[in-house]
Amino acid sequence: MCGIVGLYLKNQSLENQLGSMFAPMLEAMTGRGPDSAGFAIYGDQVFDGSTKITLRHPDLEYDWDTLAHRAQTHLAVSVTFMRNHHAAVFKVATDAQTASGYFATHAPEVALLSAGQSIEILKAVGLPAEISSDFNLTSMQGSHIIGHTRMATESAVTLEGSHPFSTGQDLCLVHNGSFSNHNRLRTELAYHGYQMQTENDTEVAAGYLTWRMDQGDTLDQSLQHALQDLDGFYTLAIGTKNGFAVIRDPIACKPAVLAETDDYVAMASEYQALTSLVNIEHARIWEPEPATIYSWQRDSQQG
Amino acid sequence: MQSINLAEHSVRQLNQLLHDQYHHFDQPQWQVSATSGQHNIACGLNQKLEVNIDGHVGYFCAGMNQLAHVTVHGNAGQGVAENMMSGTVHVKGDASSAAGATAHGGLLIIDGNTGARCGISMKGCDIVVKGNVGHMSCFMAQAGTLVVCGDAGEALGDSLYETVIYVKGKVQSLGADCVEKPLTKKHLMQLKKLLKSADTEEDPSQFKRYGSARQLYNFKVDNAY
């Protein structure tokens, strides 16, 4: 069992409240996942040609200043960062491949959690309330956010096993369930040049969507393919730079509830996680249908 | 009337108070508020109580119910009235999957829609859904009646035993060994009674009846031990 939650703002004037709206949702799912928790938040977008990278080092005293200085000297571009607990969000004035490549090669002691123009992934072992407080989630701003609370069943409670996983730029998914064909898919993705970092089945699903979107699929098209190729029980909440989506497998064993108002779309494993939202009593609340794609895109909404 | 606010009391405290009525029946009416989608509300009742629940409830609400009349003024999560033995459970909103699962008796009324597997393995209760039911409803259902005033999802009545299913709207597909059967006078009477008990104005003659073709299981006495 795990808990997943997502919140996508339709009303941009609420963006400074995203973290404070979302923190109680994540904490409400403690019963479904007390072992570790994490979230991917989208906002504070960097310009084209620049990259945002979330890095983590287990040592809270890690010298991020020196790492930023080294990166700036080596890459000869502007490098700034914001420390947040044992993570740091770097903004590097170069493309994602060059920036990620630098840290992978020259700073193997830090783990790379996400790369893109908008995404930041923060996660840790412990209770959701502790993780929310450590990262000061309530003060965070952005356009949308997805989160996961983990009850470990198949592998150990470690930071490496904590969700969410990101395998491509600005792409992230959170997952409740299990995939039965992840091993074969991992092999196929490796054949296409996508190496997964862990043995986790959720990472394979994220890698699959990355591969499909690199092939030119839109978010919805990639999810249509996923419904054909992913085998297992799953409810997924997916974030991209401008989009948010929810799908369930055709059997729909894993729970999900959606709520929509003029201001937001919220998703959770259980209704309990939605009760703290403003105006929830007037929201349209429904259970997503099996094998059906629900998605919201910021661009299409504005255009 | 007793009023319990679940922001001030735990579900465990509420259920204990309701269970105490089995031994000392002095409070027939109960009002429950501030539910916030919590699980296991009003489970295991065994007394002629009238319980009104204001707000949405989580999993297994009114599970194992006996004798009590429970009304949910909101939506219900998975497994509402699961394994009910008798009494009535009425959900004014929608219900999630496995509504009335394995229920042996009593009446479950859903004013809205249900998710997947409504009445899965039901063993004798009556279920009236005024909206639609999701896929695999009445999967392996053994006895009792499911009435659907709206549409039914895929694989209705898959591997059905002796539950009788009435559907007014579209059936997306029938499951293995589930077939349409004639709506006889006897069935019309049964359906009319059920629709009346759920307080709907639906015309029984608009419904179709579905049941088991009895090809997947065997009644032969030779197979009994």
PDB file of N, CA and C in Angstrom, chain B residues 48-115:
ATOM      1  N   LYS B  48     -31.583  -2.241  16.179  1.00  0.00           N
ATOM      2  CA  LYS B  48     -32.459  -1.459  15.307  1.00  0.00           C
ATOM      3  C   LYS B  48     -32.199   0.031  15.491  1.00  0.00           C
ATOM      4  N   LEU B  49     -31.024   0.470  15.073  1.00  0.00           N
ATOM      5  CA  LEU B  49     -30.656   1.875  15.219  1.00  0.00           C
ATOM      6  C   LEU B  49     -30.960   2.607  13.922  1.00  0.00           C
ATOM      7  N   GLU B  50     -31.192   3.919  14.042  1.00  0.00           N
ATOM      8  CA  GLU B  50     -31.253   4.760  12.853  1.00  0.00           C
ATOM      9  C   GLU B  50     -30.045   5.683  12.929  1.00  0.00           C
ATOM     10  N   VAL B  51     -29.113   5.499  12.004  1.00  0.00           N
ATOM     11  CA  VAL B  51     -27.859   6.261  12.041  1.00  0.00           C
ATOM     12  C   VAL B  51     -27.802   7.155  10.806  1.00  0.00           C
ATOM     13  N   ASN B  52     -27.747   8.447  11.016  1.00  0.00           N
ATOM     14  CA  ASN B  52     -27.620   9.397   9.904  1.00  0.00           C
ATOM     15  C   ASN B  52     -26.210   9.966   9.901  1.00  0.00           C
ATOM     16  N   ILE B  53     -25.534   9.805   8.783  1.00  0.00           N
ATOM     17  CA  ILE B  53     -24.132  10.240   8.700  1.00  0.00           C
ATOM     18  C   ILE B  53     -24.060  11.412   7.730  1.00  0.00           C
ATOM     19  N   ASP B  54     -23.613  12.557   8.222  1.00  0.00           N
ATOM     20  CA  ASP B  54     -23.500  13.749   7.382  1.00  0.00           C
ATOM     21  C   ASP B  54     -22.092  13.850   6.824  1.00  0.00           C
ATOM     22  N   GLY B  55     -21.940  13.761   5.505  1.00  0.00           N
ATOM     23  CA  GLY B  55     -20.628  13.932   4.883  1.00  0.00           C
ATOM     24  C   GLY B  55     -20.158  12.653   4.218  1.00  0.00           C
ATOM     25  N   HIS B  56     -19.010  12.752   3.553  1.00  0.00           N
ATOM     26  CA  HIS B  56     -18.450  11.619   2.821  1.00  0.00           C
ATOM     27  C   HIS B  56     -17.779  10.648   3.782  1.00  0.00           C
ATOM     28  N   VAL B  57     -17.884   9.362   3.468  1.00  0.00           N
ATOM     29  CA  VAL B  57     -17.255   8.347   4.317  1.00  0.00           C
ATOM     30  C   VAL B  57     -16.234   7.556   3.504  1.00  0.00           C
ATOM     31  N   GLY B  58     -15.259   6.947   4.219  1.00  0.00           N
ATOM     32  CA  GLY B  58     -14.195   6.176   3.575  1.00  0.00           C
ATOM     33  C   GLY B  58     -14.607   4.730   3.349  1.00  0.00           C
ATOM     34  N   TYR B  59     -13.666   3.809   3.583  1.00  0.00           N
ATOM     35  CA  TYR B  59     -13.890   2.398   3.262  1.00  0.00           C
ATOM     36  C   TYR B  59     -14.827   1.726   4.278  1.00  0.00           C
ATOM     37  N   PHE B  60     -15.548   0.718   3.823  1.00  0.00           N
ATOM     38  CA  PHE B  60     -16.272  -0.263   4.660  1.00  0.00           C
ATOM     39  C   PHE B  60     -17.326   0.355   5.563  1.00  0.00           C
ATOM     40  N   CYS B  61     -17.875   1.490   5.211  1.00  0.00           N
ATOM     41  CA  CYS B  61     -18.911   2.103   6.045  1.00  0.00           C
ATOM     42  C   CYS B  61     -20.101   1.143   6.159  1.00  0.00           C
ATOM     43  N   ALA B  62     -20.618   1.001   7.386  1.00  0.00           N
ATOM     44  CA  ALA B  62     -21.768   0.127   7.663  1.00  0.00           C
ATOM     45  C   ALA B  62     -21.499  -1.321   7.280  1.00  0.00           C
ATOM     46  N   GLY B  63     -20.253  -1.735   7.286  1.00  0.00           N
ATOM     47  CA  GLY B  63     -19.905  -3.121   6.999  1.00  0.00           C
ATOM     48  C   GLY B  63     -20.495  -4.042   8.059  1.00  0.00           C
ATOM     49  N   MET B  64     -20.843  -5.240   7.680  1.00  0.00           N
ATOM     50  CA  MET B  64     -21.370  -6.286   8.577  1.00  0.00           C
ATOM     51  C   MET B  64     -22.668  -5.863   9.258  1.00  0.00           C
ATOM     52  N   ASN B  65     -23.360  -4.906   8.693  1.00  0.00           N
ATOM     53  CA  ASN B  65     -24.557  -4.374   9.356  1.00  0.00           C
ATOM     54  C   ASN B  65     -25.614  -5.443   9.630  1.00  0.00           C
ATOM     55  N   GLN B  66     -26.213  -5.365  10.836  1.00  0.00           N
ATOM     56  CA  GLN B  66     -27.388  -6.171  11.152  1.00  0.00           C
ATOM     57  C   GLN B  66     -28.434  -5.259  11.759  1.00  0.00           C
ATOM     58  N   LEU B  67     -29.621  -5.312  11.252  1.00  0.00           N
ATOM     59  CA  LEU B  67     -30.816  -4.628  11.772  1.00  0.00           C
ATOM     60  C   LEU B  67     -30.826  -3.104  11.592  1.00  0.00           C
ATOM     61  N   ALA B  68     -29.689  -2.459  11.650  1.00  0.00           N
ATOM     62  CA  ALA B  68     -29.662  -0.987  11.664  1.00  0.00           C
ATOM     63  C   ALA B  68     -30.017  -0.394  10.299  1.00  0.00           C
ATOM     64  N   HIS B  69     -30.493   0.852  10.348  1.00  0.00           N
ATOM     65  CA  HIS B  69     -30.793   1.621   9.143  1.00  0.00           C
ATOM     66  C   HIS B  69     -29.771   2.762   9.091  1.00  0.00           C
ATOM     67  N   VAL B  70     -28.824   2.672   8.181  1.00  0.00           N
ATOM     68  CA  VAL B  70     -27.734   3.651   8.108  1.00  0.00           C
ATOM     69  C   VAL B  70     -27.892   4.482   6.834  1.00  0.00           C
ATOM     70  N   THR B  71     -27.885   5.801   6.968  1.00  0.00           N
ATOM     71  CA  THR B  71     -27.966   6.675   5.794  1.00  0.00           C
ATOM     72  C   THR B  71     -26.711   7.528   5.717  1.00  0.00           C
ATOM     73  N   VAL B  72     -26.067   7.525   4.550  1.00  0.00           N
ATOM     74  CA  VAL B  72     -24.883   8.359   4.330  1.00  0.00           C
ATOM     75  C   VAL B  72     -25.302   9.542   3.460  1.00  0.00           C
ATOM     76  N   HIS B  73     -25.264  10.740   4.036  1.00  0.00           N
ATOM     77  CA  HIS B  73     -25.600  11.939   3.273  1.00  0.00           C
ATOM     78  C   HIS B  73     -24.316  12.442   2.605  1.00  0.00           C
ATOM     79  N   GLY B  74     -23.846  11.710   1.629  1.00  0.00           N
ATOM     80  CA  GLY B  74     -22.588  12.031   0.953  1.00  0.00           C
ATOM     81  C   GLY B  74     -22.164  10.849   0.111  1.00  0.00           C
ATOM     82  N   ASN B  75     -20.862  10.794  -0.259  1.00  0.00           N
ATOM     83  CA  ASN B  75     -20.328   9.668  -1.032  1.00  0.00           C
ATOM     84  C   ASN B  75     -19.729   8.629  -0.089  1.00  0.00           C
ATOM     85  N   ALA B  76     -19.639   7.397  -0.561  1.00  0.00           N
ATOM     86  CA  ALA B  76     -19.020   6.340   0.245  1.00  0.00           C
ATOM     87  C   ALA B  76     -17.834   5.749  -0.508  1.00  0.00           C
ATOM     88  N   GLY B  77     -16.783   5.390   0.231  1.00  0.00           N
ATOM     89  CA  GLY B  77     -15.594   4.756  -0.348  1.00  0.00           C
ATOM     90  C   GLY B  77     -15.839   3.275  -0.612  1.00  0.00           C
ATOM     91  N   GLN B  78     -14.740   2.542  -0.775  1.00  0.00           N
ATOM     92  CA  GLN B  78     -14.836   1.127  -1.148  1.00  0.00           C
ATOM     93  C   GLN B  78     -15.593   0.313  -0.106  1.00  0.00           C
ATOM     94  N   GLY B  79     -16.316  -0.699  -0.573  1.00  0.00           N
ATOM     95  CA  GLY B  79     -16.889  -1.716   0.307  1.00  0.00           C
ATOM     96  C   GLY B  79     -17.959  -1.225   1.254  1.00  0.00           C
ATOM     97  N   VAL B  80     -18.794  -0.288   0.828  1.00  0.00           N
ATOM     98  CA  VAL B  80     -19.885   0.146   1.705  1.00  0.00           C
ATOM     99  C   VAL B  80     -20.844  -1.041   1.911  1.00  0.00           C
ATOM    100  N   ALA B  81     -21.280  -1.244   3.156  1.00  0.00           N
ATOM    101  CA  ALA B  81     -22.198  -2.340   3.510  1.00  0.00           C
ATOM    102  C   ALA B  81     -21.659  -3.712   3.145  1.00  0.00           C
ATOM    103  N   GLU B  82     -20.335  -3.854   3.113  1.00  0.00           N
ATOM    104  CA  GLU B  82     -19.779  -5.164   2.755  1.00  0.00           C
ATOM    105  C   GLU B  82     -20.165  -6.160   3.848  1.00  0.00           C
ATOM    106  N   ASN B  83     -20.542  -7.345   3.411  1.00  0.00           N
ATOM    107  CA  ASN B  83     -20.967  -8.416   4.322  1.00  0.00           C
ATOM    108  C   ASN B  83     -22.150  -8.037   5.216  1.00  0.00           C
ATOM    109  N   MET B  84     -23.009  -7.169   4.738  1.00  0.00           N
ATOM    110  CA  MET B  84     -24.236  -6.845   5.487  1.00  0.00           C
ATOM    111  C   MET B  84     -25.074  -8.109   5.655  1.00  0.00           C
ATOM    112  N   MET B  85     -25.711  -8.240   6.823  1.00  0.00           N
ATOM    113  CA  MET B  85     -26.556  -9.404   7.103  1.00  0.00           C
ATOM    114  C   MET B  85     -28.040  -9.052   7.026  1.00  0.00           C
ATOM    115  N   SER B  86     -28.390  -7.839   7.516  1.00  0.00           N
ATOM    116  CA  SER B  86     -29.785  -7.397   7.479  1.00  0.00           C
ATOM    117  C   SER B  86     -29.795  -5.888   7.687  1.00  0.00           C
ATOM    118  N   GLY B  87     -30.984  -5.286   7.678  1.00  0.00           N
ATOM    119  CA  GLY B  87     -31.069  -3.838   7.849  1.00  0.00           C
ATOM    120  C   GLY B  87     -31.026  -3.132   6.511  1.00  0.00           C
ATOM    121  N   THR B  88     -30.808  -1.814   6.544  1.00  0.00           N
ATOM    122  CA  THR B  88     -30.783  -1.007   5.322  1.00  0.00           C
ATOM    123  C   THR B  88     -29.611  -0.039   5.356  1.00  0.00           C
ATOM    124  N   VAL B  89     -28.928   0.075   4.244  1.00  0.00           N
ATOM    125  CA  VAL B  89     -27.876   1.090   4.103  1.00  0.00           C
ATOM    126  C   VAL B  89     -28.218   1.917   2.873  1.00  0.00           C
ATOM    127  N   HIS B  90     -28.284   3.229   3.045  1.00  0.00           N
ATOM    128  CA  HIS B  90     -28.699   4.119   1.957  1.00  0.00           C
ATOM    129  C   HIS B  90     -27.614   5.182   1.748  1.00  0.00           C
ATOM    130  N   VAL B  91     -27.009   5.183   0.563  1.00  0.00           N
ATOM    131  CA  VAL B  91     -25.984   6.184   0.238  1.00  0.00           C
ATOM    132  C   VAL B  91     -26.630   7.217  -0.675  1.00  0.00           C
ATOM    133  N   LYS B  92     -26.645   8.477  -0.249  1.00  0.00           N
ATOM    134  CA  LYS B  92     -27.320   9.523  -1.026  1.00  0.00           C
ATOM    135  C   LYS B  92     -26.479   9.988  -2.225  1.00  0.00           C
ATOM    136  N   GLY B  93     -25.170   9.781  -2.139  1.00  0.00           N
ATOM    137  CA  GLY B  93     -24.284  10.188  -3.236  1.00  0.00           C
ATOM    138  C   GLY B  93     -23.830   8.983  -4.045  1.00  0.00           C
ATOM    139  N   ASP B  94     -22.541   8.978  -4.451  1.00  0.00           N
ATOM    140  CA  ASP B  94     -21.952   7.860  -5.191  1.00  0.00           C
ATOM    141  C   ASP B  94     -21.263   6.908  -4.220  1.00  0.00           C
ATOM    142  N   ALA B  95     -21.041   5.684  -4.672  1.00  0.00           N
ATOM    143  CA  ALA B  95     -20.240   4.739  -3.892  1.00  0.00           C
ATOM    144  C   ALA B  95     -19.084   4.257  -4.762  1.00  0.00           C
ATOM    145  N   SER B  96     -17.947   3.977  -4.132  1.00  0.00           N
ATOM    146  CA  SER B  96     -16.774   3.485  -4.851  1.00  0.00           C
ATOM    147  C   SER B  96     -16.956   2.001  -5.174  1.00  0.00           C
ATOM    148  N   SER B  97     -15.848   1.299  -5.389  1.00  0.00           N
ATOM    149  CA  SER B  97     -15.944  -0.093  -5.828  1.00  0.00           C
ATOM    150  C   SER B  97     -16.389  -1.015  -4.697  1.00  0.00           C
ATOM    151  N   ALA B  98     -16.814  -2.217  -5.087  1.00  0.00           N
ATOM    152  CA  ALA B  98     -17.178  -3.306  -4.161  1.00  0.00           C
ATOM    153  C   ALA B  98     -18.284  -2.908  -3.185  1.00  0.00           C
ATOM    154  N   ALA B  99     -19.241  -2.114  -3.634  1.00  0.00           N
ATOM    155  CA  ALA B  99     -20.387  -1.795  -2.773  1.00  0.00           C
ATOM    156  C   ALA B  99     -21.201  -3.067  -2.552  1.00  0.00           C
ATOM    157  N   GLY B 100     -21.535  -3.348  -1.299  1.00  0.00           N
ATOM    158  CA  GLY B 100     -22.352  -4.519  -0.971  1.00  0.00           C
ATOM    159  C   GLY B 100     -21.648  -5.847  -1.194  1.00  0.00           C
ATOM    160  N   ALA B 101     -20.321  -5.846  -1.222  1.00  0.00           N
ATOM    161  CA  ALA B 101     -19.572  -7.082  -1.463  1.00  0.00           C
ATOM    162  C   ALA B 101     -19.916  -8.132  -0.415  1.00  0.00           C
ATOM    163  N   THR B 102     -20.130  -9.341  -0.860  1.00  0.00           N
ATOM    164  CA  THR B 102     -20.381 -10.540  -0.032  1.00  0.00           C
ATOM    165  C   THR B 102     -21.608 -10.419   0.884  1.00  0.00           C
ATOM    166  N   ALA B 103     -22.451  -9.405   0.692  1.00  0.00           N
ATOM    167  CA  ALA B 103     -23.541  -9.177   1.651  1.00  0.00           C
ATOM    168  C   ALA B 103     -24.568 -10.312   1.604  1.00  0.00           C
ATOM    169  N   HIS B 104     -24.976 -10.775   2.783  1.00  0.00           N
ATOM    170  CA  HIS B 104     -25.888 -11.927   2.906  1.00  0.00           C
ATOM    171  C   HIS B 104     -27.350 -11.507   2.912  1.00  0.00           C
ATOM    172  N   GLY B 105     -27.647 -10.288   3.392  1.00  0.00           N
ATOM    173  CA  GLY B 105     -29.053  -9.893   3.509  1.00  0.00           C
ATOM    174  C   GLY B 105     -29.165  -8.392   3.609  1.00  0.00           C
ATOM    175  N   GLY B 106     -30.394  -7.909   3.821  1.00  0.00           N
ATOM    176  CA  GLY B 106     -30.607  -6.473   3.955  1.00  0.00           C
ATOM    177  C   GLY B 106     -30.752  -5.805   2.607  1.00  0.00           C
ATOM    178  N   LEU B 107     -30.884  -4.502   2.647  1.00  0.00           N
ATOM    179  CA  LEU B 107     -31.099  -3.710   1.427  1.00  0.00           C
ATOM    180  C   LEU B 107     -30.065  -2.590   1.366  1.00  0.00           C
ATOM    181  N   LEU B 108     -29.370  -2.488   0.233  1.00  0.00           N
ATOM    182  CA  LEU B 108     -28.416  -1.397  -0.001  1.00  0.00           C
ATOM    183  C   LEU B 108     -28.963  -0.536  -1.133  1.00  0.00           C
ATOM    184  N   ILE B 109     -29.136   0.760  -0.859  1.00  0.00           N
ATOM    185  CA  ILE B 109     -29.631   1.696  -1.882  1.00  0.00           C
ATOM    186  C   ILE B 109     -28.542   2.727  -2.158  1.00  0.00           C
ATOM    187  N   ILE B 110     -28.210   2.891  -3.435  1.00  0.00           N
ATOM    188  CA  ILE B 110     -27.239   3.919  -3.821  1.00  0.00           C
ATOM    189  C   ILE B 110     -27.986   4.896  -4.737  1.00  0.00           C
ATOM    190  N   ASP B 111     -28.091   6.144  -4.341  1.00  0.00           N
ATOM    191  CA  ASP B 111     -28.806   7.122  -5.179  1.00  0.00           C
ATOM    192  C   ASP B 111     -27.997   7.504  -6.420  1.00  0.00           C
ATOM    193  N   GLY B 112     -26.680   7.490  -6.307  1.00  0.00           N
ATOM    194  CA  GLY B 112     -25.815   7.893  -7.425  1.00  0.00           C
ATOM    195  C   GLY B 112     -25.296   6.677  -8.184  1.00  0.00           C
ATOM    196  N   ASN B 113     -24.023   6.742  -8.573  1.00  0.00           N
ATOM    197  CA  ASN B 113     -23.364   5.656  -9.308  1.00  0.00           C
ATOM    198  C   ASN B 113     -22.472   4.860  -8.368  1.00  0.00           C
ATOM    199  N   THR B 114     -22.094   3.651  -8.797  1.00  0.00           N
ATOM    200  CA  THR B 114     -21.053   2.931  -8.059  1.00  0.00           C
ATOM    201  C   THR B 114     -19.867   2.685  -8.987  1.00  0.00           C
ATOM    202  N   GLY B 115     -18.722   2.424  -8.370  1.00  0.00           N
ATOM    203  CA  GLY B 115     -17.528   2.053  -9.120  1.00  0.00           C
ATOM    204  C   GLY B 115     -17.612   0.582  -9.533  1.00  0.00           C
TER     205      GLY B 115
END
